[in-house]
mmCIF file with all atom_site columns, C-alpha atoms in Angstrom:
data_model
loop_
_atom_site.group_PDB
_atom_site.id
_atom_site.type_symbol
_atom_site.label_atom_id
_atom_site.label_alt_id
_atom_site.label_comp_id
_atom_site.label_asym_id
_atom_site.label_entity_id
_atom_site.label_seq_id
_atom_site.pdbx_PDB_ins_code
_atom_site.Cartn_x
_atom_site.Cartn_y
_atom_site.Cartn_z
_atom_site.occupancy
_atom_site.B_iso_or_equiv
_atom_site.pdbx_formal_charge
_atom_site.auth_seq_id
_atom_site.auth_comp_id
_atom_site.auth_asym_id
_atom_site.auth_atom_id
_atom_site.pdbx_PDB_model_num
ATOM 1   C CA . UNK A 1 1   ? 23.293  -7.828  0.418   1.00 0.00 ? 43  UNK A CA 1
ATOM 2   C CA . UNK A 1 2   ? 21.145  -6.619  -2.462  1.00 0.00 ? 44  UNK A CA 1
ATOM 3   C CA . UNK A 1 3   ? 17.855  -5.065  -1.454  1.00 0.00 ? 45  UNK A CA 1
ATOM 4   C CA . UNK A 1 4   ? 15.236  -6.497  -3.796  1.00 0.00 ? 46  UNK A CA 1
ATOM 5   C CA . UNK A 1 5   ? 11.635  -7.620  -3.471  1.00 0.00 ? 47  UNK A CA 1
ATOM 6   C CA . UNK A 1 6   ? 12.903  -11.179 -3.871  1.00 0.00 ? 48  UNK A CA 1
ATOM 7   C CA . UNK A 1 7   ? 14.661  -11.068 -0.476  1.00 0.00 ? 49  UNK A CA 1
ATOM 8   C CA . UNK A 1 8   ? 13.615  -14.256 1.373   1.00 0.00 ? 50  UNK A CA 1
ATOM 9   C CA . UNK A 1 9   ? 10.692  -14.144 3.771   1.00 0.00 ? 51  UNK A CA 1
ATOM 10  C CA . UNK A 1 10  ? 11.434  -12.503 7.064   1.00 0.00 ? 52  UNK A CA 1
ATOM 11  C CA . UNK A 1 11  ? 10.312  -13.646 10.492  1.00 0.00 ? 53  UNK A CA 1
ATOM 12  C CA . UNK A 1 12  ? 7.553   -12.008 12.507  1.00 0.00 ? 54  UNK A CA 1
ATOM 13  C CA . UNK A 1 13  ? 10.251  -10.803 14.900  1.00 0.00 ? 55  UNK A CA 1
ATOM 14  C CA . UNK A 1 14  ? 12.062  -9.075  12.028  1.00 0.00 ? 56  UNK A CA 1
ATOM 15  C CA . UNK A 1 15  ? 8.778   -7.550  10.853  1.00 0.00 ? 57  UNK A CA 1
ATOM 16  C CA . UNK A 1 16  ? 8.115   -6.269  14.371  1.00 0.00 ? 58  UNK A CA 1
ATOM 17  C CA . UNK A 1 17  ? 11.589  -4.721  14.297  1.00 0.00 ? 59  UNK A CA 1
ATOM 18  C CA . UNK A 1 18  ? 10.693  -3.046  10.979  1.00 0.00 ? 60  UNK A CA 1
ATOM 19  C CA . UNK A 1 19  ? 7.513   -1.693  12.559  1.00 0.00 ? 61  UNK A CA 1
ATOM 20  C CA . UNK A 1 20  ? 9.425   -0.310  15.534  1.00 0.00 ? 62  UNK A CA 1
ATOM 21  C CA . UNK A 1 21  ? 11.996  1.384   13.300  1.00 0.00 ? 63  UNK A CA 1
ATOM 22  C CA . UNK A 1 22  ? 9.231   2.798   11.115  1.00 0.00 ? 64  UNK A CA 1
ATOM 23  C CA . UNK A 1 23  ? 7.324   4.074   14.151  1.00 0.00 ? 65  UNK A CA 1
ATOM 24  C CA . UNK A 1 24  ? 10.428  5.831   15.492  1.00 0.00 ? 66  UNK A CA 1
ATOM 25  C CA . UNK A 1 25  ? 11.037  7.427   12.088  1.00 0.00 ? 67  UNK A CA 1
ATOM 26  C CA . UNK A 1 26  ? 7.413   8.542   11.736  1.00 0.00 ? 68  UNK A CA 1
ATOM 27  C CA . UNK A 1 27  ? 7.242   9.893   15.307  1.00 0.00 ? 69  UNK A CA 1
ATOM 28  C CA . UNK A 1 28  ? 10.246  12.058  14.575  1.00 0.00 ? 70  UNK A CA 1
ATOM 29  C CA . UNK A 1 29  ? 8.688   13.245  11.322  1.00 0.00 ? 71  UNK A CA 1
ATOM 30  C CA . UNK A 1 30  ? 5.377   14.061  13.026  1.00 0.00 ? 72  UNK A CA 1
ATOM 31  C CA . UNK A 1 31  ? 7.234   15.964  15.759  1.00 0.00 ? 73  UNK A CA 1
ATOM 32  C CA . UNK A 1 32  ? 9.134   18.022  13.177  1.00 0.00 ? 74  UNK A CA 1
ATOM 33  C CA . UNK A 1 33  ? 5.869   18.837  11.380  1.00 0.00 ? 75  UNK A CA 1
ATOM 34  C CA . UNK A 1 34  ? 4.142   19.533  14.727  1.00 0.00 ? 76  UNK A CA 1
ATOM 35  C CA . UNK A 1 35  ? 1.357   17.056  13.911  1.00 0.00 ? 77  UNK A CA 1
ATOM 36  C CA . UNK A 1 36  ? -0.305  14.979  16.612  1.00 0.00 ? 78  UNK A CA 1
ATOM 37  C CA . UNK A 1 37  ? -0.787  11.310  15.887  1.00 0.00 ? 79  UNK A CA 1
ATOM 38  C CA . UNK A 1 38  ? -0.855  7.941   17.578  1.00 0.00 ? 80  UNK A CA 1
ATOM 39  C CA . UNK A 1 39  ? 0.957   4.998   16.019  1.00 0.00 ? 81  UNK A CA 1
ATOM 40  C CA . UNK A 1 40  ? -0.256  1.408   15.912  1.00 0.00 ? 82  UNK A CA 1
ATOM 41  C CA . UNK A 1 41  ? 1.868   -1.519  14.712  1.00 0.00 ? 83  UNK A CA 1
ATOM 42  C CA . UNK A 1 42  ? 0.738   -4.844  13.311  1.00 0.00 ? 84  UNK A CA 1
ATOM 43  C CA . UNK A 1 43  ? 2.287   -7.798  11.506  1.00 0.00 ? 85  UNK A CA 1
ATOM 44  C CA . UNK A 1 44  ? 0.179   -9.803  9.075   1.00 0.00 ? 86  UNK A CA 1
ATOM 45  C CA . UNK A 1 45  ? 0.554   -11.596 5.749   1.00 0.00 ? 87  UNK A CA 1
ATOM 46  C CA . UNK A 1 46  ? 4.335   -11.216 5.775   1.00 0.00 ? 88  UNK A CA 1
ATOM 47  C CA . UNK A 1 47  ? 4.293   -7.422  6.138   1.00 0.00 ? 89  UNK A CA 1
ATOM 48  C CA . UNK A 1 48  ? 4.667   -4.851  8.855   1.00 0.00 ? 90  UNK A CA 1
ATOM 49  C CA . UNK A 1 49  ? 1.737   -2.423  9.007   1.00 0.00 ? 91  UNK A CA 1
ATOM 50  C CA . UNK A 1 50  ? 2.042   0.976   10.653  1.00 0.00 ? 92  UNK A CA 1
ATOM 51  C CA . UNK A 1 51  ? -1.032  3.157   11.161  1.00 0.00 ? 93  UNK A CA 1
ATOM 52  C CA . UNK A 1 52  ? -1.065  6.798   12.183  1.00 0.00 ? 94  UNK A CA 1
ATOM 53  C CA . UNK A 1 53  ? -4.339  7.896   13.781  1.00 0.00 ? 95  UNK A CA 1
ATOM 54  C CA . UNK A 1 54  ? -5.501  11.021  15.579  1.00 0.00 ? 96  UNK A CA 1
ATOM 55  C CA . UNK A 1 55  ? -8.555  11.951  17.629  1.00 0.00 ? 97  UNK A CA 1
ATOM 56  C CA . UNK A 1 56  ? -8.743  15.127  15.542  1.00 0.00 ? 98  UNK A CA 1
ATOM 57  C CA . UNK A 1 57  ? -8.800  13.788  11.967  1.00 0.00 ? 99  UNK A CA 1
ATOM 58  C CA . UNK A 1 58  ? -8.074  17.294  10.687  1.00 0.00 ? 100 UNK A CA 1
ATOM 59  C CA . UNK A 1 59  ? -4.540  17.135  12.033  1.00 0.00 ? 101 UNK A CA 1
ATOM 60  C CA . UNK A 1 60  ? -3.730  14.281  9.632   1.00 0.00 ? 102 UNK A CA 1
ATOM 61  C CA . UNK A 1 61  ? -5.687  15.574  6.640   1.00 0.00 ? 103 UNK A CA 1
ATOM 62  C CA . UNK A 1 62  ? -2.571  17.041  4.995   1.00 0.00 ? 104 UNK A CA 1
ATOM 63  C CA . UNK A 1 63  ? -0.811  13.688  5.227   1.00 0.00 ? 105 UNK A CA 1
ATOM 64  C CA . UNK A 1 64  ? -3.651  11.318  4.313   1.00 0.00 ? 106 UNK A CA 1
ATOM 65  C CA . UNK A 1 65  ? -3.797  12.151  0.590   1.00 0.00 ? 107 UNK A CA 1
ATOM 66  C CA . UNK A 1 66  ? -2.907  8.938   -1.329  1.00 0.00 ? 108 UNK A CA 1
ATOM 67  C CA . UNK A 1 67  ? 0.131   10.451  -3.068  1.00 0.00 ? 109 UNK A CA 1
ATOM 68  C CA . UNK A 1 68  ? 1.456   11.780  0.233   1.00 0.00 ? 110 UNK A CA 1
ATOM 69  C CA . UNK A 1 69  ? 0.905   8.442   1.971   1.00 0.00 ? 111 UNK A CA 1
ATOM 70  C CA . UNK A 1 70  ? 2.731   6.665   -0.869  1.00 0.00 ? 112 UNK A CA 1
ATOM 71  C CA . UNK A 1 71  ? 5.670   9.080   -0.646  1.00 0.00 ? 113 UNK A CA 1
ATOM 72  C CA . UNK A 1 72  ? 5.859   8.795   3.156   1.00 0.00 ? 114 UNK A CA 1
ATOM 73  C CA . UNK A 1 73  ? 5.631   5.016   2.881   1.00 0.00 ? 115 UNK A CA 1
ATOM 74  C CA . UNK A 1 74  ? 8.604   4.967   0.496   1.00 0.00 ? 116 UNK A CA 1
ATOM 75  C CA . UNK A 1 75  ? 10.637  7.259   2.770   1.00 0.00 ? 117 UNK A CA 1
ATOM 76  C CA . UNK A 1 76  ? 9.761   5.093   5.765   1.00 0.00 ? 118 UNK A CA 1
ATOM 77  C CA . UNK A 1 77  ? 10.721  1.932   3.881   1.00 0.00 ? 119 UNK A CA 1
ATOM 78  C CA . UNK A 1 78  ? 14.072  3.500   3.015   1.00 0.00 ? 120 UNK A CA 1
ATOM 79  C CA . UNK A 1 79  ? 14.641  4.388   6.671   1.00 0.00 ? 121 UNK A CA 1
ATOM 80  C CA . UNK A 1 80  ? 13.859  0.781   7.657   1.00 0.00 ? 122 UNK A CA 1
ATOM 81  C CA . UNK A 1 81  ? 16.089  -0.644  4.913   1.00 0.00 ? 123 UNK A CA 1
ATOM 82  C CA . UNK A 1 82  ? 18.916  1.651   5.968   1.00 0.00 ? 124 UNK A CA 1
ATOM 83  C CA . UNK A 1 83  ? 18.750  0.279   9.521   1.00 0.00 ? 125 UNK A CA 1
ATOM 84  C CA . UNK A 1 84  ? 18.107  -3.404  8.751   1.00 0.00 ? 126 UNK A CA 1
ATOM 85  C CA . UNK A 1 85  ? 19.869  -3.940  5.420   1.00 0.00 ? 127 UNK A CA 1
ATOM 86  C CA . UNK A 1 86  ? 16.735  -5.762  4.187   1.00 0.00 ? 128 UNK A CA 1
ATOM 87  C CA . UNK A 1 87  ? 14.161  -4.823  1.573   1.00 0.00 ? 129 UNK A CA 1
ATOM 88  C CA . UNK A 1 88  ? 11.017  -3.664  3.366   1.00 0.00 ? 130 UNK A CA 1
ATOM 89  C CA . UNK A 1 89  ? 7.434   -4.256  2.225   1.00 0.00 ? 131 UNK A CA 1
ATOM 90  C CA . UNK A 1 90  ? 6.057   -2.132  5.066   1.00 0.00 ? 132 UNK A CA 1
ATOM 91  C CA . UNK A 1 91  ? 2.556   -0.709  4.592   1.00 0.00 ? 133 UNK A CA 1
ATOM 92  C CA . UNK A 1 92  ? 1.688   2.727   5.963   1.00 0.00 ? 134 UNK A CA 1
ATOM 93  C CA . UNK A 1 93  ? -1.815  3.965   6.706   1.00 0.00 ? 135 UNK A CA 1
ATOM 94  C CA . UNK A 1 94  ? -2.502  7.546   7.708   1.00 0.00 ? 136 UNK A CA 1
ATOM 95  C CA . UNK A 1 95  ? -5.906  8.505   9.028   1.00 0.00 ? 137 UNK A CA 1
ATOM 96  C CA . UNK A 1 96  ? -7.686  5.621   7.312   1.00 0.00 ? 138 UNK A CA 1
ATOM 97  C CA . UNK A 1 97  ? -6.147  6.343   3.910   1.00 0.00 ? 139 UNK A CA 1
ATOM 98  C CA . UNK A 1 98  ? -5.779  2.637   3.074   1.00 0.00 ? 140 UNK A CA 1
ATOM 99  C CA . UNK A 1 99  ? -9.472  1.951   3.656   1.00 0.00 ? 141 UNK A CA 1
ATOM 100 C CA . UNK A 1 100 ? -10.366 4.950   1.506   1.00 0.00 ? 142 UNK A CA 1
ATOM 101 C CA . UNK A 1 101 ? -8.019  3.730   -1.256  1.00 0.00 ? 143 UNK A CA 1
ATOM 102 C CA . UNK A 1 102 ? -9.542  0.226   -1.008  1.00 0.00 ? 144 UNK A CA 1
ATOM 103 C CA . UNK A 1 103 ? -12.970 1.733   -1.728  1.00 0.00 ? 145 UNK A CA 1
ATOM 104 C CA . UNK A 1 104 ? -11.536 3.709   -4.674  1.00 0.00 ? 146 UNK A CA 1
ATOM 105 C CA . UNK A 1 105 ? -9.973  0.538   -6.095  1.00 0.00 ? 147 UNK A CA 1
ATOM 106 C CA . UNK A 1 106 ? -13.281 -1.311  -5.712  1.00 0.00 ? 148 UNK A CA 1
ATOM 107 C CA . UNK A 1 107 ? -14.981 1.491   -7.679  1.00 0.00 ? 149 UNK A CA 1
ATOM 108 C CA . UNK A 1 108 ? -12.310 1.217   -10.407 1.00 0.00 ? 150 UNK A CA 1
ATOM 109 C CA . UNK A 1 109 ? -12.922 -2.528  -10.662 1.00 0.00 ? 151 UNK A CA 1
ATOM 110 C CA . UNK A 1 110 ? -16.691 -1.943  -10.819 1.00 0.00 ? 152 UNK A CA 1
ATOM 111 C CA . UNK A 1 111 ? -16.226 0.573   -13.654 1.00 0.00 ? 153 UNK A CA 1
ATOM 112 C CA . UNK A 1 112 ? -14.020 -1.938  -15.494 1.00 0.00 ? 154 UNK A CA 1
ATOM 113 C CA . UNK A 1 113 ? -16.717 -4.598  -15.076 1.00 0.00 ? 155 UNK A CA 1
ATOM 114 C CA . UNK A 1 114 ? -19.282 -2.158  -16.494 1.00 0.00 ? 156 UNK A CA 1
ATOM 115 C CA . UNK A 1 115 ? -17.075 -1.770  -19.599 1.00 0.00 ? 157 UNK A CA 1
ATOM 116 C CA . UNK A 1 116 ? -16.961 -5.567  -19.900 1.00 0.00 ? 158 UNK A CA 1
ATOM 117 C CA . UNK A 1 117 ? -20.752 -5.739  -19.533 1.00 0.00 ? 159 UNK A CA 1
ATOM 118 C CA . UNK A 1 118 ? -21.010 -3.185  -22.371 1.00 0.00 ? 160 UNK A CA 1
ATOM 119 C CA . UNK A 1 119 ? -19.082 -5.533  -24.666 1.00 0.00 ? 161 UNK A CA 1
ATOM 120 C CA . UNK A 1 120 ? -15.376 -4.820  -24.109 1.00 0.00 ? 162 UNK A CA 1
ATOM 121 C CA . UNK A 1 121 ? -13.202 -7.946  -24.128 1.00 0.00 ? 163 UNK A CA 1
ATOM 122 C CA . UNK A 1 122 ? -10.953 -6.532  -21.405 1.00 0.00 ? 164 UNK A CA 1
ATOM 123 C CA . UNK A 1 123 ? -10.581 -3.394  -19.298 1.00 0.00 ? 165 UNK A CA 1
ATOM 124 C CA . UNK A 1 124 ? -7.274  -1.831  -18.286 1.00 0.00 ? 166 UNK A CA 1
ATOM 125 C CA . UNK A 1 125 ? -6.808  0.056   -15.047 1.00 0.00 ? 167 UNK A CA 1
ATOM 126 C CA . UNK A 1 126 ? -4.227  2.803   -14.510 1.00 0.00 ? 168 UNK A CA 1
ATOM 127 C CA . UNK A 1 127 ? -0.725  1.951   -13.265 1.00 0.00 ? 169 UNK A CA 1
ATOM 128 C CA . UNK A 1 128 ? -0.479  1.386   -9.519  1.00 0.00 ? 170 UNK A CA 1
ATOM 129 C CA . UNK A 1 129 ? 1.772   -0.095  -6.866  1.00 0.00 ? 171 UNK A CA 1
ATOM 130 C CA . UNK A 1 130 ? 2.189   -3.842  -6.428  1.00 0.00 ? 172 UNK A CA 1
ATOM 131 C CA . UNK A 1 131 ? 0.178   -3.693  -3.197  1.00 0.00 ? 173 UNK A CA 1
ATOM 132 C CA . UNK A 1 132 ? -2.707  -1.920  -4.924  1.00 0.00 ? 174 UNK A CA 1
ATOM 133 C CA . UNK A 1 133 ? -2.573  -4.348  -7.856  1.00 0.00 ? 175 UNK A CA 1
ATOM 134 C CA . UNK A 1 134 ? -2.838  -7.211  -5.354  1.00 0.00 ? 176 UNK A CA 1
ATOM 135 C CA . UNK A 1 135 ? -5.931  -5.584  -3.867  1.00 0.00 ? 177 UNK A CA 1
ATOM 136 C CA . UNK A 1 136 ? -7.410  -5.180  -7.376  1.00 0.00 ? 178 UNK A CA 1
ATOM 137 C CA . UNK A 1 137 ? -6.708  -8.850  -8.148  1.00 0.00 ? 179 UNK A CA 1
ATOM 138 C CA . UNK A 1 138 ? -8.516  -9.835  -4.938  1.00 0.00 ? 180 UNK A CA 1
ATOM 139 C CA . UNK A 1 139 ? -11.546 -7.628  -5.720  1.00 0.00 ? 181 UNK A CA 1
ATOM 140 C CA . UNK A 1 140 ? -11.777 -8.822  -9.340  1.00 0.00 ? 182 UNK A CA 1
ATOM 141 C CA . UNK A 1 141 ? -11.548 -12.452 -8.252  1.00 0.00 ? 183 UNK A CA 1
ATOM 142 C CA . UNK A 1 142 ? -14.223 -11.961 -5.585  1.00 0.00 ? 184 UNK A CA 1
ATOM 143 C CA . UNK A 1 143 ? -16.509 -10.560 -8.297  1.00 0.00 ? 185 UNK A CA 1
ATOM 144 C CA . UNK A 1 144 ? -15.862 -13.571 -10.544 1.00 0.00 ? 186 UNK A CA 1
ATOM 145 C CA . UNK A 1 145 ? -13.451 -11.965 -13.001 1.00 0.00 ? 187 UNK A CA 1
ATOM 146 C CA . UNK A 1 146 ? -9.850  -12.634 -14.032 1.00 0.00 ? 188 UNK A CA 1
ATOM 147 C CA . UNK A 1 147 ? -7.099  -10.041 -13.699 1.00 0.00 ? 189 UNK A CA 1
ATOM 148 C CA . UNK A 1 148 ? -3.484  -9.940  -14.790 1.00 0.00 ? 190 UNK A CA 1
ATOM 149 C CA . UNK A 1 149 ? -0.716  -7.387  -14.442 1.00 0.00 ? 191 UNK A CA 1
ATOM 150 C CA . UNK A 1 150 ? 1.134   -6.070  -17.479 1.00 0.00 ? 192 UNK A CA 1
ATOM 151 C CA . UNK A 1 151 ? 3.955   -3.623  -18.075 1.00 0.00 ? 193 UNK A CA 1
ATOM 152 C CA . UNK A 1 152 ? 7.135   -2.758  -16.237 1.00 0.00 ? 194 UNK A CA 1
ATOM 153 C CA . UNK A 1 153 ? 8.041   -0.444  -13.385 1.00 0.00 ? 195 UNK A CA 1
ATOM 154 C CA . UNK A 1 154 ? 5.871   2.636   -12.984 1.00 0.00 ? 196 UNK A CA 1
ATOM 155 C CA . UNK A 1 155 ? 3.765   1.591   -16.001 1.00 0.00 ? 197 UNK A CA 1
ATOM 156 C CA . UNK A 1 156 ? 2.704   -1.774  -14.498 1.00 0.00 ? 198 UNK A CA 1
ATOM 157 C CA . UNK A 1 157 ? -1.091  -1.984  -14.546 1.00 0.00 ? 199 UNK A CA 1
ATOM 158 C CA . UNK A 1 158 ? -3.918  -4.471  -14.197 1.00 0.00 ? 200 UNK A CA 1
ATOM 159 C CA . UNK A 1 159 ? -6.168  -5.765  -16.972 1.00 0.00 ? 201 UNK A CA 1
ATOM 160 C CA . UNK A 1 160 ? -9.509  -7.330  -16.057 1.00 0.00 ? 202 UNK A CA 1
ATOM 161 C CA . UNK A 1 161 ? -11.430 -9.804  -18.230 1.00 0.00 ? 203 UNK A CA 1
ATOM 162 C CA . UNK A 1 162 ? -14.160 -12.394 -17.909 1.00 0.00 ? 204 UNK A CA 1
ATOM 163 C CA . UNK A 1 163 ? -13.295 -15.733 -16.316 1.00 0.00 ? 205 UNK A CA 1
#
């Protein structure tokens, strides 16, 4: 079986299995790093979501940086794929990092809209993951603008223009 993003939709039961595997992997990683954290699992919109939270937000501060979360998410996805043989679209949140990134993406869209208001015909955003591009598309649409993704691989980015 080839592991690609085009792998057919998986069932909620399979997504719950992904979440359980991811949680086991992350618990082990947190134990090795001697970091306290509680894990929460959720399944929504065809993805497994795993959140790591702590009463003391300082204990997760080293892990909640966006680049670190992205790297840990990729490692966790690989662990899940290794166990299930299926491509995983699992989303990892550490200490509210996804909410923080959502706000950053909203600010990027607002800055792009300002450039459009100043006369630009379109505004390009930096390359980002497919999940983040989806969030940008949603924000742009909610603000009445059109967005499209361009480029390949790590250079894939979003361009925003007027509707």
